mmCIF file of C-alpha atoms and ligand atoms in Angstrom:
data_model
loop_
_atom_site.group_PDB
_atom_site.id
_atom_site.type_symbol
_atom_site.label_atom_id
_atom_site.label_comp_id
_atom_site.label_asym_id
_atom_site.label_seq_id
_atom_site.Cartn_x
_atom_site.Cartn_y
_atom_site.Cartn_z
ATOM 1 C CA ASN I 126 86.575 104.526 82.111
ATOM 2 C CA ILE I 127 85.041 108.289 81.190
ATOM 3 C CA VAL I 128 87.053 110.152 78.652
ATOM 4 C CA ILE I 129 85.316 113.070 78.396
ATOM 5 C CA LYS I 130 82.895 115.004 81.192
ATOM 6 C CA VAL I 131 81.411 118.034 80.506
ATOM 7 C CA SER I 132 79.422 120.073 83.162
ATOM 8 C CA GLY I 133 77.891 123.309 83.751
ATOM 9 C CA LEU I 134 79.093 124.026 79.504
ATOM 10 C CA TYR I 135 77.681 127.230 78.295
ATOM 11 C CA LYS I 136 78.368 129.398 74.750
ATOM 12 C CA TYR I 137 77.847 133.288 74.169
ATOM 13 C CA TYR I 138 77.722 134.564 71.115
ATOM 14 C CA LYS I 139 77.681 138.283 71.437
ATOM 15 C CA VAL I 140 75.970 139.578 68.535
ATOM 16 C CA GLY I 141 75.668 143.167 68.117
ATOM 17 C CA THR I 142 73.895 144.143 71.292
ATOM 18 C CA GLN I 143 72.497 140.845 72.357
ATOM 19 C CA TYR I 144 74.040 137.305 73.365
ATOM 20 C CA VAL I 145 73.301 134.230 71.558
ATOM 21 C CA HIS I 146 73.281 131.352 73.783
ATOM 22 C CA ALA I 147 74.573 128.563 71.108
ATOM 23 C CA LEU I 148 75.340 126.627 74.849
ATOM 24 C CA ASP I 149 72.662 126.628 77.356
ATOM 25 C CA GLY I 150 74.436 124.523 80.017
ATOM 26 C CA LEU I 151 75.185 121.745 78.725
ATOM 27 C CA ASP I 152 76.203 118.143 81.184
ATOM 28 C CA PHE I 153 77.243 114.531 80.332
ATOM 29 C CA ASP I 154 79.635 112.175 79.999
ATOM 30 C CA ILE I 155 81.201 109.864 77.627
ATOM 31 C CA LYS I 156 82.753 106.875 78.039
ATOM 32 C CA LYS I 157 86.057 105.190 76.434
ATOM 33 C CA GLY I 158 85.470 103.494 73.356
ATOM 34 C CA GLU I 159 81.626 104.817 72.791
ATOM 35 C CA PHE I 160 80.331 105.878 69.802
ATOM 36 C CA CYS I 161 78.272 108.614 70.307
ATOM 37 C CA ALA I 162 76.043 110.870 68.028
ATOM 38 C CA ILE I 163 74.866 114.101 68.804
ATOM 39 C CA VAL I 164 71.906 115.232 67.176
ATOM 40 C CA GLY I 165 69.026 118.416 67.057
ATOM 41 C CA PRO I 166 68.004 120.864 64.171
ATOM 42 C CA SER I 167 70.540 123.087 62.441
ATOM 43 C CA GLY I 168 71.329 125.460 64.805
ATOM 44 C CA SER I 169 71.033 123.906 67.880
ATOM 45 C CA GLY I 170 74.449 124.601 68.399
ATOM 46 C CA LYS I 171 76.427 121.079 67.956
ATOM 47 C CA SER I 172 79.117 122.558 66.141
ATOM 48 C CA THR I 173 79.944 124.964 69.012
ATOM 49 C CA LEU I 174 79.697 121.811 70.917
ATOM 50 C CA LEU I 175 82.364 119.847 68.609
ATOM 51 C CA ASN I 176 84.563 122.664 68.285
ATOM 52 C CA MET I 177 84.795 123.142 72.030
ATOM 53 C CA LEU I 178 85.481 119.434 72.697
ATOM 54 C CA ALA I 179 87.845 119.519 70.375
ATOM 55 C CA GLY I 180 89.613 122.793 71.659
ATOM 56 C CA LEU I 181 89.285 124.853 69.132
ATOM 57 C CA GLU I 182 86.558 127.103 70.924
ATOM 58 C CA LYS I 183 86.755 128.626 74.238
ATOM 59 C CA PRO I 184 84.151 128.470 76.101
ATOM 60 C CA SER I 185 82.134 131.045 77.947
ATOM 61 C CA LYS I 186 81.871 129.133 81.653
ATOM 62 C CA GLY I 187 82.020 125.217 82.429
ATOM 63 C CA GLU I 188 84.906 122.627 82.486
ATOM 64 C CA ILE I 189 85.572 120.594 79.990
ATOM 65 C CA VAL I 190 87.842 117.439 81.000
ATOM 66 C CA ILE I 191 89.391 115.193 77.953
ATOM 67 C CA ALA I 192 91.838 112.153 79.115
ATOM 68 C CA GLY I 193 92.716 113.586 82.268
ATOM 69 C CA LYS I 194 93.069 117.099 81.309
ATOM 70 C CA HIS I 195 90.394 120.548 82.122
ATOM 71 C CA ILE I 196 90.972 121.657 78.218
ATOM 72 C CA GLU I 197 89.579 124.922 79.149
ATOM 73 C CA LYS I 198 92.844 126.052 80.865
ATOM 74 C CA LEU I 199 94.621 124.899 78.305
ATOM 75 C CA ASN I 200 97.172 128.312 75.709
ATOM 76 C CA GLU I 201 97.142 127.522 71.808
ATOM 77 C CA ASN I 202 99.896 126.181 72.286
ATOM 78 C CA GLN I 203 98.910 123.898 75.423
ATOM 79 C CA LEU I 204 95.428 122.944 72.765
ATOM 80 C CA VAL I 205 98.065 122.149 69.602
ATOM 81 C CA ALA I 206 99.522 119.828 71.575
ATOM 82 C CA PHE I 207 96.324 118.348 72.717
ATOM 83 C CA ARG I 208 94.781 117.948 69.777
ATOM 84 C CA ARG I 209 97.622 116.040 68.404
ATOM 85 C CA GLU I 210 97.768 113.852 70.983
ATOM 86 C CA ASN I 211 94.473 112.766 71.471
ATOM 87 C CA VAL I 212 92.076 114.241 68.746
ATOM 88 C CA GLY I 213 90.940 112.994 64.926
ATOM 89 C CA PHE I 214 89.069 114.858 62.164
ATOM 90 C CA ILE I 215 86.746 113.416 59.607
ATOM 91 C CA PHE I 216 85.086 115.979 57.913
ATOM 92 C CA GLN I 217 81.775 115.869 55.430
ATOM 93 C CA SER I 218 83.831 116.854 52.404
ATOM 94 C CA TYR I 219 86.245 114.666 53.026
ATOM 95 C CA ASN I 220 89.374 117.031 52.800
ATOM 96 C CA LEU I 221 91.481 115.025 50.782
ATOM 97 C CA LEU I 222 94.116 116.302 48.477
ATOM 98 C CA GLN I 223 92.345 115.328 45.076
ATOM 99 C CA THR I 224 95.834 115.452 43.581
ATOM 100 C CA MET I 225 97.270 113.066 45.375
ATOM 101 C CA SER I 226 96.985 108.856 46.090
ATOM 102 C CA ALA I 227 94.876 107.411 48.719
ATOM 103 C CA VAL I 228 97.898 106.202 50.277
ATOM 104 C CA GLU I 229 99.258 109.706 50.133
ATOM 105 C CA ASN I 230 96.645 111.338 51.634
ATOM 106 C CA VAL I 231 96.734 109.052 54.184
ATOM 107 C CA ALA I 232 101.072 109.597 55.174
ATOM 108 C CA MET I 233 100.772 113.205 54.647
ATOM 109 C CA PRO I 234 99.909 113.787 58.157
ATOM 110 C CA LEU I 235 102.043 111.463 59.310
ATOM 111 C CA MET I 236 105.362 113.285 57.253
ATOM 112 C CA PHE I 237 103.769 116.685 59.245
ATOM 113 C CA ARG I 238 104.972 114.809 62.744
ATOM 114 C CA GLY I 239 108.191 113.269 61.318
ATOM 115 C CA VAL I 240 107.529 109.555 60.764
ATOM 116 C CA PRO I 241 110.256 108.393 58.226
ATOM 117 C CA VAL I 242 108.586 107.508 54.428
ATOM 118 C CA LYS I 243 109.058 103.356 54.863
ATOM 119 C CA LYS I 244 106.773 103.812 58.609
ATOM 120 C CA ARG I 245 104.177 106.030 56.857
ATOM 121 C CA LEU I 246 103.579 104.265 53.907
ATOM 122 C CA ALA I 247 103.203 101.430 56.138
ATOM 123 C CA VAL I 248 101.268 102.260 58.730
ATOM 124 C CA ALA I 249 99.311 103.966 55.655
ATOM 125 C CA ASN I 250 99.046 100.778 53.638
ATOM 126 C CA LYS I 251 97.473 99.346 55.976
ATOM 127 C CA TYR I 252 94.255 101.304 57.466
ATOM 128 C CA LEU I 253 93.624 100.990 54.028
ATOM 129 C CA GLU I 254 94.125 97.580 54.408
ATOM 130 C CA LEU I 255 91.918 98.274 57.314
ATOM 131 C CA VAL I 256 88.737 100.055 55.342
ATOM 132 C CA GLY I 257 88.575 97.810 52.281
ATOM 133 C CA LEU I 258 90.784 99.719 50.302
ATOM 134 C CA LYS I 259 93.909 97.744 49.961
ATOM 135 C CA LYS I 260 93.427 98.059 45.570
ATOM 136 C CA GLN I 261 92.558 101.804 45.477
ATOM 137 C CA ALA I 262 95.582 103.147 47.452
ATOM 138 C CA ASN I 263 96.928 104.803 44.376
ATOM 139 C CA GLN I 264 93.992 106.108 43.269
ATOM 140 C CA LYS I 265 93.702 109.725 43.268
ATOM 141 C CA GLY I 266 91.968 111.750 45.187
ATOM 142 C CA ASN I 267 89.044 113.357 42.694
ATOM 143 C CA ALA I 268 89.015 109.335 40.914
ATOM 144 C CA MET I 269 87.598 107.579 43.692
ATOM 145 C CA SER I 270 83.582 108.388 44.575
ATOM 146 C CA GLY I 271 82.618 110.011 47.729
ATOM 147 C CA GLY I 272 81.969 106.757 49.833
ATOM 148 C CA GLN I 273 85.550 105.901 48.690
ATOM 149 C CA GLN I 274 86.965 109.058 49.939
ATOM 150 C CA GLN I 275 85.601 109.339 53.008
ATOM 151 C CA ARG I 276 87.135 105.665 53.712
ATOM 152 C CA VAL I 277 90.719 107.449 53.640
ATOM 153 C CA GLY I 278 89.137 110.070 55.654
ATOM 154 C CA ILE I 279 88.330 107.359 58.107
ATOM 155 C CA ALA I 280 91.468 105.737 56.841
ATOM 156 C CA ARG I 281 93.108 109.094 57.786
ATOM 157 C CA ALA I 282 91.719 109.708 60.511
ATOM 158 C CA LEU I 283 92.551 106.585 62.579
ATOM 159 C CA ALA I 284 96.178 107.031 61.441
ATOM 160 C CA MET I 285 97.245 109.075 63.568
ATOM 161 C CA ASN I 286 96.128 107.379 66.890
ATOM 162 C CA PRO I 287 94.122 109.970 68.395
ATOM 163 C CA LYS I 288 92.030 108.748 71.337
ATOM 164 C CA ILE I 289 88.683 110.382 70.397
ATOM 165 C CA ILE I 290 87.615 111.064 67.153
ATOM 166 C CA PHE I 291 85.097 113.661 66.009
ATOM 167 C CA ALA I 292 82.902 113.296 62.736
ATOM 168 C CA ASP I 293 80.970 116.440 61.844
ATOM 169 C CA GLU I 294 78.216 115.412 59.158
ATOM 170 C CA PRO I 295 80.552 112.310 58.250
ATOM 171 C CA THR I 296 77.260 111.669 55.530
ATOM 172 C CA GLY I 297 76.396 114.556 54.323
ATOM 173 C CA ASN I 298 77.425 113.860 50.874
ATOM 174 C CA LEU I 299 76.298 110.805 50.456
ATOM 175 C CA ASP I 300 73.844 108.818 48.959
ATOM 176 C CA THR I 301 71.741 106.984 51.340
ATOM 177 C CA LYS I 302 73.441 103.695 50.745
ATOM 178 C CA THR I 303 77.300 104.323 50.370
ATOM 179 C CA THR I 304 76.452 106.292 54.064
ATOM 180 C CA GLY I 305 75.077 102.965 55.490
ATOM 181 C CA GLU I 306 78.453 101.652 54.270
ATOM 182 C CA VAL I 307 80.698 104.439 55.686
ATOM 183 C CA LEU I 308 78.548 104.456 59.408
ATOM 184 C CA GLU I 309 78.751 100.596 59.371
ATOM 185 C CA LEU I 310 82.502 100.740 58.945
ATOM 186 C CA MET I 311 83.453 103.526 61.600
ATOM 187 C CA LYS I 312 81.255 101.913 63.947
ATOM 188 C CA ASP I 313 83.212 98.873 63.290
ATOM 189 C CA VAL I 314 86.909 99.476 62.606
ATOM 190 C CA VAL I 315 86.838 102.626 65.814
ATOM 191 C CA SER I 316 85.557 99.844 68.089
ATOM 192 C CA LYS I 317 88.026 97.106 67.180
ATOM 193 C CA ALA I 318 90.513 99.704 67.628
ATOM 194 C CA GLY I 319 89.468 101.378 71.033
ATOM 195 C CA LYS I 320 88.365 104.952 69.925
ATOM 196 C CA THR I 321 85.773 107.084 71.245
ATOM 197 C CA LEU I 322 83.787 108.395 68.217
ATOM 198 C CA ILE I 323 81.259 111.171 68.302
ATOM 199 C CA MET I 324 79.640 111.731 65.582
ATOM 200 C CA VAL I 325 77.478 115.594 64.772
ATOM 201 C CA THR I 326 74.253 115.203 62.607
ATOM 202 C CA HIS I 327 71.291 116.453 62.446
ATOM 203 C CA ASP I 328 69.542 113.497 61.430
ATOM 204 C CA ASN I 329 67.723 111.587 63.376
ATOM 205 C CA HIS I 330 68.304 108.059 61.172
ATOM 206 C CA ILE I 331 72.086 108.806 61.172
ATOM 207 C CA ALA I 332 71.887 109.085 65.098
ATOM 208 C CA ASP I 333 70.804 105.875 64.833
ATOM 209 C CA PHE I 334 73.663 104.486 64.357
ATOM 210 C CA ALA I 335 75.393 105.175 67.412
ATOM 211 C CA ASP I 336 75.242 103.469 70.415
ATOM 212 C CA ARG I 337 74.513 105.877 72.174
ATOM 213 C CA ARG I 338 72.263 109.828 70.964
ATOM 214 C CA ILE I 339 73.287 113.509 73.512
ATOM 215 C CA ARG I 340 69.812 115.686 71.545
ATOM 216 C CA ILE I 341 70.325 119.381 71.421
ATOM 217 C CA VAL I 342 68.263 121.447 71.123
ATOM 218 C CA ASP I 343 68.487 125.601 71.567
ATOM 219 C CA GLY I 344 71.844 124.279 72.848
ATOM 220 C CA LYS I 345 70.434 122.910 75.476
ATOM 221 C CA ILE I 346 70.251 118.714 76.114
ATOM 222 C CA SER I 347 66.746 116.957 75.273
ATOM 223 C CA ASP I 348 65.388 113.714 76.199
HETATM 224 P P1 ADP C 201 74.367 123.613 64.681
HETATM 225 O O1 ADP C 201 75.991 122.758 64.523
HETATM 226 O O2 ADP C 201 73.384 122.687 65.780
HETATM 227 O O3 ADP C 201 73.576 123.865 63.053
HETATM 228 P P2 ADP C 201 75.992 126.321 65.606
HETATM 229 O O4 ADP C 201 76.265 125.186 66.673
HETATM 230 O O5 ADP C 201 76.645 125.821 64.271
HETATM 231 O O6 ADP C 201 74.372 124.603 65.433
HETATM 232 O O7 ADP C 201 74.970 127.368 66.344
HETATM 233 C C1 ADP C 201 74.445 127.386 67.366
HETATM 234 C C2 ADP C 201 73.871 128.642 67.467
HETATM 235 O O8 ADP C 201 74.874 129.708 67.792
HETATM 236 C C3 ADP C 201 72.741 129.308 66.233
HETATM 237 O O9 ADP C 201 71.706 130.074 66.568
HETATM 238 C C4 ADP C 201 74.325 130.430 65.669
HETATM 239 O O10 ADP C 201 73.579 131.330 64.784
HETATM 240 C C5 ADP C 201 74.926 130.741 66.589
HETATM 241 N N1 ADP C 201 76.520 130.676 66.417
HETATM 242 C C6 ADP C 201 77.263 130.190 66.071
HETATM 243 N N2 ADP C 201 78.161 130.477 65.960
HETATM 244 C C7 ADP C 201 78.703 131.736 66.157
HETATM 245 C C8 ADP C 201 79.039 132.841 65.500
HETATM 246 N N3 ADP C 201 80.140 132.634 65.944
HETATM 247 N N4 ADP C 201 79.243 134.348 66.530
HETATM 248 C C9 ADP C 201 77.756 134.478 66.623
HETATM 249 N N5 ADP C 201 77.067 132.769 66.841
HETATM 250 C C10 ADP C 201 77.180 132.235 66.111
HETATM 251 P P1 ADP C 202 98.624 120.770 63.690
HETATM 252 O O1 ADP C 202 99.615 122.345 63.675
HETATM 253 O O2 ADP C 202 98.739 119.812 64.655
HETATM 254 O O3 ADP C 202 98.034 120.941 62.555
HETATM 255 P P2 ADP C 202 96.020 122.431 64.131
HETATM 256 O O4 ADP C 202 95.003 123.408 65.330
HETATM 257 O O5 ADP C 202 96.362 123.362 63.087
HETATM 258 O O6 ADP C 202 96.653 121.450 64.645
HETATM 259 O O7 ADP C 202 95.231 122.056 63.992
HETATM 260 C C1 ADP C 202 94.817 120.670 65.089
HETATM 261 C C2 ADP C 202 93.611 119.751 64.339
HETATM 262 O O8 ADP C 202 92.851 120.004 63.912
HETATM 263 C C3 ADP C 202 94.124 118.485 62.353
HETATM 264 O O9 ADP C 202 94.152 117.680 62.574
HETATM 265 C C4 ADP C 202 93.129 119.793 61.747
HETATM 266 O O10 ADP C 202 92.741 118.920 60.687
HETATM 267 C C5 ADP C 202 92.102 119.800 62.827
HETATM 268 N N1 ADP C 202 91.607 120.908 62.622
HETATM 269 C C6 ADP C 202 91.741 122.441 62.938
HETATM 270 N N2 ADP C 202 90.891 123.202 62.590
HETATM 271 C C7 ADP C 202 89.536 122.781 62.655
HETATM 272 C C8 ADP C 202 88.334 123.053 61.822
HETATM 273 N N3 ADP C 202 87.903 124.413 62.344
HETATM 274 N N4 ADP C 202 87.761 122.201 62.303
HETATM 275 C C9 ADP C 202 87.369 121.419 62.683
HETATM 276 N N5 ADP C 202 89.266 120.382 62.624
HETATM 277 C C10 ADP C 202 89.748 121.290 62.544
#
């Protein structure tokens, strides 16, 4: 039941005449339904890894098999289709449209997929309820707290029904109490929905909320 398999993954960046080894030979598997933290200090390669897994950047060497597909072999159009089918994102800065309501924010990506208005509002409302924001459905982004905005971000990711959700420092702008609440919520809804959740963080305490951690130091897995 492996959803992501990474083998011999390298990423080099050429800077002037030098090569930076951002990822230096990674091997790991992630199972379906796992909540996995990718943890490590700043500059260790976490964002680079996330970008590879999401098909936003190509590896220099190695293989990434996600849901049975070799994503390092896909072209741009195939990658767009791959992300559309498989991948959702939760952002550190929430990325809500501030002048739109919670429900409009969750429904928006469904509009771009051609889901008719009644259907997409129903789906958006369902996921807002799931994240505890039923009453705030009509509040504008800028009228909500950071914690509420991130709940909308979680609902938006889930509403697209991806297999895998990537969250890059999802609580980076939240206070300690709200961080705990949002992480518990992510853990709960993601496991109930049977999603695989991959969270990047530099903070070990935040990684503690995950079922499992992959620690990266200088582009290598460290135990
Ligand atoms: P983290 O997310 O853990 O902070 P990154 O993946 O952003 O780490 O960076 C890993 C290493 O790769 C760092 O040394 C960084 O400077 C380098 N790096 C990342 N992106 C690029 C790029 N586009 N060009 C050159 N070097 C890069
Ligand atoms: P589409 O045409 O389906 O919107 P995109 O390639 O624009 O395809 O984006 C697919 C998904 O990847 C979207 O959910 C988008 O928000 C996300 N995405 C695109 N670029 C980035 C990025 N640099 N970092 C994180 N997520 C991104």
